[in-house]
Every structure is written in C-alpha cells, then in structure tokens.
Amino acid sequence: MSKQRSIDRQEGFTVVELMVATLIFSVILTVITMGVLSFSNRYYKAVNASTTQNTTRTVIDTITQAIQFGSAQVVPSDPSKTYFCAGGNVFMFDDIPTKYTGVDSQMGLYMTPMDGEILAGSSCHSQDRSGGRQLLGENMRLTNLSVAMTAPNVYKVSIAVAYGDTELLCAPSLASKCTAAANYAEVDFRDRPDTTCKPFAGSQFCAASSMTTMVSKRLTN
C-alpha cells in the first residue's frame, strides 16, 4: 500500500512547477515577439526608405534628361507657380505638398506633354493632365522642387520627397524642430528640403530623401 502511495505522489506536476513553466514560456514568447516586431519594423523602414530614394532618383533623372536632351526651351521653376517646363513637357505639382494617395485630384508631381512648342516661355503653363503620368508613388509628397539656371544652358535641379503621414514628419528648420511634441500641417512642409521623420515609434512608416544635381542642356544645330 505504501508503495502505491509513493508512485501516486510522483505522477504529474505541482502547481508551483506549472507556474514556473508558464512563466518561462511567457518570457520566451515575449522575447520572440519583440524580436519579430523589431525585425518587421526594420524591414518596413528599409523598404520605405529604399522606395522613396529610388523614386527621388527616378524623378531627378526624368527632369535632367528632359533638360539635357529636349529640343524645346527650358522654363525654370518659379516659387510663385506650381509648374515648370523642360523637354517639351510640363511638370506640375501641388501648391501645398499634399500626400499623393493615388487619387487623381491629388496632383503629386505630374508630367504631361506640352500642348504646343515653348516659345520664349509664353507656352509654358499648367494644363490638363490627360496623356501624362504621375512621377510619385502613393503616400509620397514633394517637400522641395527647384530648377534654376546657374549659367547659360546650365541648370541646378534639387528635389526632396517624403513618404508617410503628416504627423510623422518634421523639419529642423521649423520652430518646434523634430521633437515628439511637434505638430505640423501639410503647408509647413512647402519648400522644406530638410524634411525628415520624427524619431519615435511609427517612423518605420516614414521616409525622406533629397537629391541635387547639375545638368547642361545639349545645344542643337
């Protein structure tokens, strides 16, 4: 009889043992979850940063090629206007850098063939977007775009693109800089080449890129 009692006492786990095992399992699960979340955040941040940088490079290449190889006159950007012309194309963008979401009413940066040859700049004007194409990706906006003549037939092209919602963006040149408490509106990022992402949770869904280049227009006989 005593032998049977001894065997019964050795079967199963005690409540304390179950609690310890549960605690260890919970710690392991928490560590794994945090690792997965950290990896996911780094992955999304890298993807968004790469996509934004590639879009910025594509846009600046498109503009410089239009300037360099286009036979039509280049009409540089004007701070009072939301368009400029190069290579027989009109490049149109929003007055306020509204995030382009794929909705046609949000212009983003649109390139469309001109409806006439540029003569002394008189034909360069904002026009219908039919037949053109959107140069920005969804959830992106221009925060700076400048095409300026620095010498005869030599142009400086600068562009800055930001990805993400307005509440994720900041700029060191603004009053509240890039603190977590900074609260900005879309209009605040107009002509802000230093636009960047706030350094707090959620920044994996934000990215910013800027580029500047010089281009010479090829002269034709």
CSV table of C-alpha atoms in Angstrom, one decimal:
chain,number,residue,atom,x,y,z
A,1,MET,CA,0.0,0.0,0.0
A,2,SER,CA,2.8,2.4,0.9
A,3,LYS,CA,4.5,1.7,-2.5
A,4,GLN,CA,1.3,2.7,-4.3
A,5,ARG,CA,1.1,6.0,-2.4
A,6,SER,CA,4.8,6.7,-3.4
A,7,ILE,CA,4.0,6.1,-7.1
A,8,ASP,CA,0.9,8.4,-6.9
A,9,ARG,CA,3.0,11.2,-5.4
A,10,GLN,CA,5.5,11.1,-8.3
A,11,GLU,CA,2.9,11.5,-11.0
A,12,GLY,CA,2.1,14.9,-12.7
A,13,PHE,CA,3.4,18.5,-11.8
A,14,THR,CA,2.7,20.6,-8.8
A,15,VAL,CA,1.0,24.0,-9.1
A,16,VAL,CA,4.3,25.7,-8.4
A,17,GLU,CA,6.0,23.8,-11.2
A,18,LEU,CA,3.3,24.6,-13.6
A,19,MET,CA,3.5,28.3,-12.7
A,20,VAL,CA,7.3,28.3,-13.2
A,21,ALA,CA,7.0,26.6,-16.6
A,22,THR,CA,4.3,29.0,-17.6
A,23,LEU,CA,6.4,32.0,-16.6
A,24,ILE,CA,9.4,30.7,-18.5
A,25,PHE,CA,7.3,30.0,-21.6
A,26,SER,CA,5.8,33.6,-21.4
A,27,VAL,CA,9.3,35.1,-21.2
A,28,ILE,CA,10.4,33.1,-24.2
A,29,LEU,CA,7.3,34.1,-26.1
A,30,THR,CA,7.7,37.8,-25.2
A,31,VAL,CA,11.4,37.7,-26.4
A,32,ILE,CA,10.4,36.1,-29.7
A,33,THR,CA,7.5,38.5,-30.2
A,34,MET,CA,9.8,41.5,-29.6
A,35,GLY,CA,12.3,40.1,-32.0
A,36,VAL,CA,9.7,39.6,-34.7
A,37,LEU,CA,8.4,43.2,-34.2
A,38,SER,CA,11.8,44.7,-34.3
A,39,PHE,CA,12.7,42.8,-37.5
A,40,SER,CA,9.4,43.8,-39.0
A,41,ASN,CA,10.0,47.5,-38.1
A,42,ARG,CA,13.5,47.4,-39.6
A,43,TYR,CA,12.2,45.7,-42.7
A,44,TYR,CA,9.4,48.2,-43.4
A,45,LYS,CA,11.7,51.1,-42.6
A,46,ALA,CA,14.3,49.8,-45.1
A,47,VAL,CA,11.7,49.1,-47.8
A,48,ASN,CA,10.1,52.6,-47.4
A,49,ALA,CA,13.5,54.3,-47.4
A,50,SER,CA,14.6,52.4,-50.5
A,51,THR,CA,11.4,53.1,-52.4
A,52,THR,CA,11.5,56.8,-51.5
A,53,GLN,CA,15.1,57.1,-52.5
A,54,ASN,CA,14.5,55.3,-55.8
A,55,THR,CA,11.5,57.5,-56.6
A,56,THR,CA,13.6,60.6,-55.9
A,57,ARG,CA,16.3,59.4,-58.2
A,58,THR,CA,13.9,58.5,-60.9
A,59,VAL,CA,12.2,61.9,-60.8
A,60,ILE,CA,15.5,63.8,-60.9
A,61,ASP,CA,16.7,61.6,-63.8
A,62,THR,CA,13.5,62.3,-65.7
A,63,ILE,CA,13.8,66.0,-65.2
A,64,THR,CA,17.5,66.2,-66.1
A,65,GLN,CA,17.0,64.1,-69.2
A,66,ALA,CA,14.2,66.3,-70.3
A,67,ILE,CA,16.5,69.3,-69.8
A,68,GLN,CA,19.5,67.7,-71.4
A,69,PHE,CA,18.0,66.1,-74.5
A,70,GLY,CA,14.8,68.1,-75.1
A,71,SER,CA,14.9,70.4,-78.1
A,72,ALA,CA,12.3,72.8,-76.5
A,73,GLN,CA,13.3,75.7,-74.3
A,74,VAL,CA,13.6,75.1,-70.6
A,75,VAL,CA,11.4,77.3,-68.4
A,76,PRO,CA,12.8,77.1,-64.8
A,77,SER,CA,10.6,76.7,-61.7
A,78,ASP,CA,9.1,79.8,-60.2
A,79,PRO,CA,8.3,80.0,-56.5
A,80,SER,CA,5.0,81.7,-57.3
A,81,LYS,CA,4.0,78.9,-59.7
A,82,THR,CA,3.4,75.2,-59.4
A,83,TYR,CA,4.8,74.1,-62.7
A,84,PHE,CA,7.8,74.4,-65.0
A,85,CYS,CA,8.7,73.1,-68.5
A,86,ALA,CA,11.5,71.1,-69.9
A,87,GLY,CA,11.9,68.9,-72.9
A,88,GLY,CA,8.5,69.7,-74.3
A,89,ASN,CA,6.9,68.5,-71.1
A,90,VAL,CA,5.1,70.4,-68.3
A,91,PHE,CA,5.9,69.2,-64.7
A,92,MET,CA,3.0,70.2,-62.4
A,93,PHE,CA,2.9,69.8,-58.6
A,94,ASP,CA,0.7,70.8,-55.7
A,95,ASP,CA,1.0,74.3,-54.1
A,96,ILE,CA,0.8,72.6,-50.7
A,97,PRO,CA,2.8,69.3,-50.7
A,98,THR,CA,-0.3,67.1,-50.2
A,99,LYS,CA,0.4,63.4,-49.9
A,100,TYR,CA,-0.4,61.7,-53.1
A,101,THR,CA,-2.7,58.8,-52.4
A,102,GLY,CA,-3.4,57.6,-55.9
A,103,VAL,CA,-6.5,59.8,-56.1
A,104,ASP,CA,-6.4,61.9,-59.4
A,105,SER,CA,-7.4,65.1,-57.6
A,106,GLN,CA,-4.2,65.0,-55.6
A,107,MET,CA,-1.6,66.0,-58.2
A,108,GLY,CA,1.6,65.0,-56.6
A,109,LEU,CA,4.2,65.5,-59.4
A,110,TYR,CA,2.6,65.1,-62.8
A,111,MET,CA,4.5,65.2,-66.2
A,112,THR,CA,2.5,65.7,-69.3
A,113,PRO,CA,3.5,66.6,-72.9
A,114,MET,CA,3.0,70.3,-73.8
A,115,ASP,CA,0.1,71.3,-76.0
A,116,GLY,CA,2.5,73.5,-78.0
A,117,GLU,CA,6.2,74.3,-78.5
A,118,ILE,CA,7.7,76.6,-75.9
A,119,LEU,CA,8.5,79.9,-77.5
A,120,ALA,CA,10.2,82.4,-75.2
A,121,GLY,CA,8.4,80.8,-72.3
A,122,SER,CA,5.0,82.0,-73.4
A,123,SER,CA,3.6,78.5,-74.0
A,124,CYS,CA,4.7,77.1,-70.6
A,125,HIS,CA,1.5,76.9,-68.5
A,126,SER,CA,-0.4,74.5,-66.3
A,127,GLN,CA,-2.6,72.3,-68.3
A,128,ASP,CA,-4.8,69.2,-68.4
A,129,ARG,CA,-3.1,66.0,-67.2
A,130,SER,CA,-4.5,63.6,-69.8
A,131,GLY,CA,-1.8,61.7,-71.5
A,132,GLY,CA,0.8,62.3,-68.8
A,133,ARG,CA,2.0,60.2,-65.9
A,134,GLN,CA,2.4,60.5,-62.1
A,135,LEU,CA,6.0,60.5,-61.0
A,136,LEU,CA,5.5,60.0,-57.3
A,137,GLY,CA,4.4,56.8,-55.5
A,138,GLU,CA,1.4,56.5,-53.2
A,139,ASN,CA,1.8,58.2,-49.8
A,140,MET,CA,4.6,60.5,-51.2
A,141,ARG,CA,4.8,64.2,-51.4
A,142,LEU,CA,7.2,66.8,-52.7
A,143,THR,CA,8.8,68.9,-50.0
A,144,ASN,CA,11.1,70.8,-52.3
A,145,LEU,CA,11.5,71.1,-56.1
A,146,SER,CA,13.7,73.7,-57.8
A,147,VAL,CA,15.0,74.0,-61.3
A,148,ALA,CA,17.3,77.1,-61.6
A,149,MET,CA,19.6,78.3,-64.3
A,150,THR,CA,23.1,78.9,-62.9
A,151,ALA,CA,24.8,79.7,-66.2
A,152,PRO,CA,23.7,79.8,-69.9
A,153,ASN,CA,22.3,76.3,-70.6
A,154,VAL,CA,23.3,75.0,-67.2
A,155,TYR,CA,20.7,74.1,-64.6
A,156,LYS,CA,20.7,73.1,-61.0
A,157,VAL,CA,17.9,70.6,-60.1
A,158,SER,CA,17.0,70.0,-56.5
A,159,ILE,CA,14.3,67.7,-55.2
A,160,ALA,CA,13.1,66.4,-51.8
A,161,VAL,CA,10.5,63.7,-51.4
A,162,ALA,CA,8.8,62.5,-48.2
A,163,TYR,CA,6.8,59.4,-47.6
A,164,GLY,CA,4.2,59.0,-44.8
A,165,ASP,CA,1.5,60.8,-43.0
A,166,THR,CA,2.0,64.5,-42.0
A,167,GLU,CA,2.1,63.7,-38.2
A,168,LEU,CA,5.2,61.5,-38.8
A,169,LEU,CA,7.2,64.4,-40.5
A,170,CYS,CA,9.2,67.2,-39.1
A,171,ALA,CA,12.0,69.6,-40.2
A,172,PRO,CA,14.9,71.0,-38.1
A,173,SER,CA,14.3,74.4,-39.8
A,174,LEU,CA,10.8,74.7,-38.3
A,175,ALA,CA,10.1,76.3,-35.0
A,176,SER,CA,9.4,73.1,-33.0
A,177,LYS,CA,12.1,71.2,-34.9
A,178,CYS,CA,11.9,67.4,-34.6
A,179,THR,CA,10.6,66.9,-31.0
A,180,ALA,CA,8.0,64.3,-30.3
A,181,ALA,CA,5.6,67.1,-29.4
A,182,ALA,CA,6.0,68.9,-32.7
A,183,ASN,CA,2.7,69.3,-34.6
A,184,TYR,CA,2.8,70.5,-38.1
A,185,ALA,CA,0.4,70.9,-41.0
A,186,GLU,CA,1.0,70.0,-44.7
A,187,VAL,CA,1.6,73.6,-45.6
A,188,ASP,CA,4.6,73.7,-43.2
A,189,PHE,CA,6.5,71.3,-45.5
A,190,ARG,CA,6.3,73.6,-48.5
A,191,ASP,CA,9.9,74.2,-49.7
A,192,ARG,CA,11.4,72.3,-46.8
A,193,PRO,CA,14.4,70.3,-48.2
A,194,ASP,CA,15.3,69.3,-44.7
A,195,THR,CA,12.0,67.4,-44.1
A,196,THR,CA,12.7,64.2,-42.2
A,197,CYS,CA,10.9,61.7,-39.9
A,198,LYS,CA,10.2,62.2,-36.3
A,199,PRO,CA,12.4,59.8,-34.1
A,200,PHE,CA,9.7,57.8,-32.4
A,201,ALA,CA,7.5,54.8,-32.8
A,202,GLY,CA,5.9,54.7,-36.2
A,203,SER,CA,8.9,56.1,-38.0
A,204,GLN,CA,9.1,52.8,-39.9
A,205,PHE,CA,6.2,54.1,-42.0
A,206,CYS,CA,8.0,57.3,-42.8
A,207,ALA,CA,11.0,58.1,-45.1
A,208,ALA,CA,12.6,61.2,-46.7
A,209,SER,CA,15.1,61.6,-49.5
A,210,SER,CA,16.7,64.6,-51.2
A,211,MET,CA,19.0,65.0,-54.2
A,212,THR,CA,20.7,67.8,-56.1
A,213,THR,CA,22.4,67.7,-59.5
A,214,MET,CA,23.7,70.0,-62.2
A,215,VAL,CA,22.8,69.4,-65.8
A,216,SER,CA,23.9,71.1,-69.1
A,217,LYS,CA,21.5,71.4,-72.0
A,218,ARG,CA,22.8,69.9,-75.2
A,219,LEU,CA,22.9,72.5,-77.9
A,220,THR,CA,21.4,71.6,-81.2
A,221,ASN,CA,22.4,73.0,-84.6
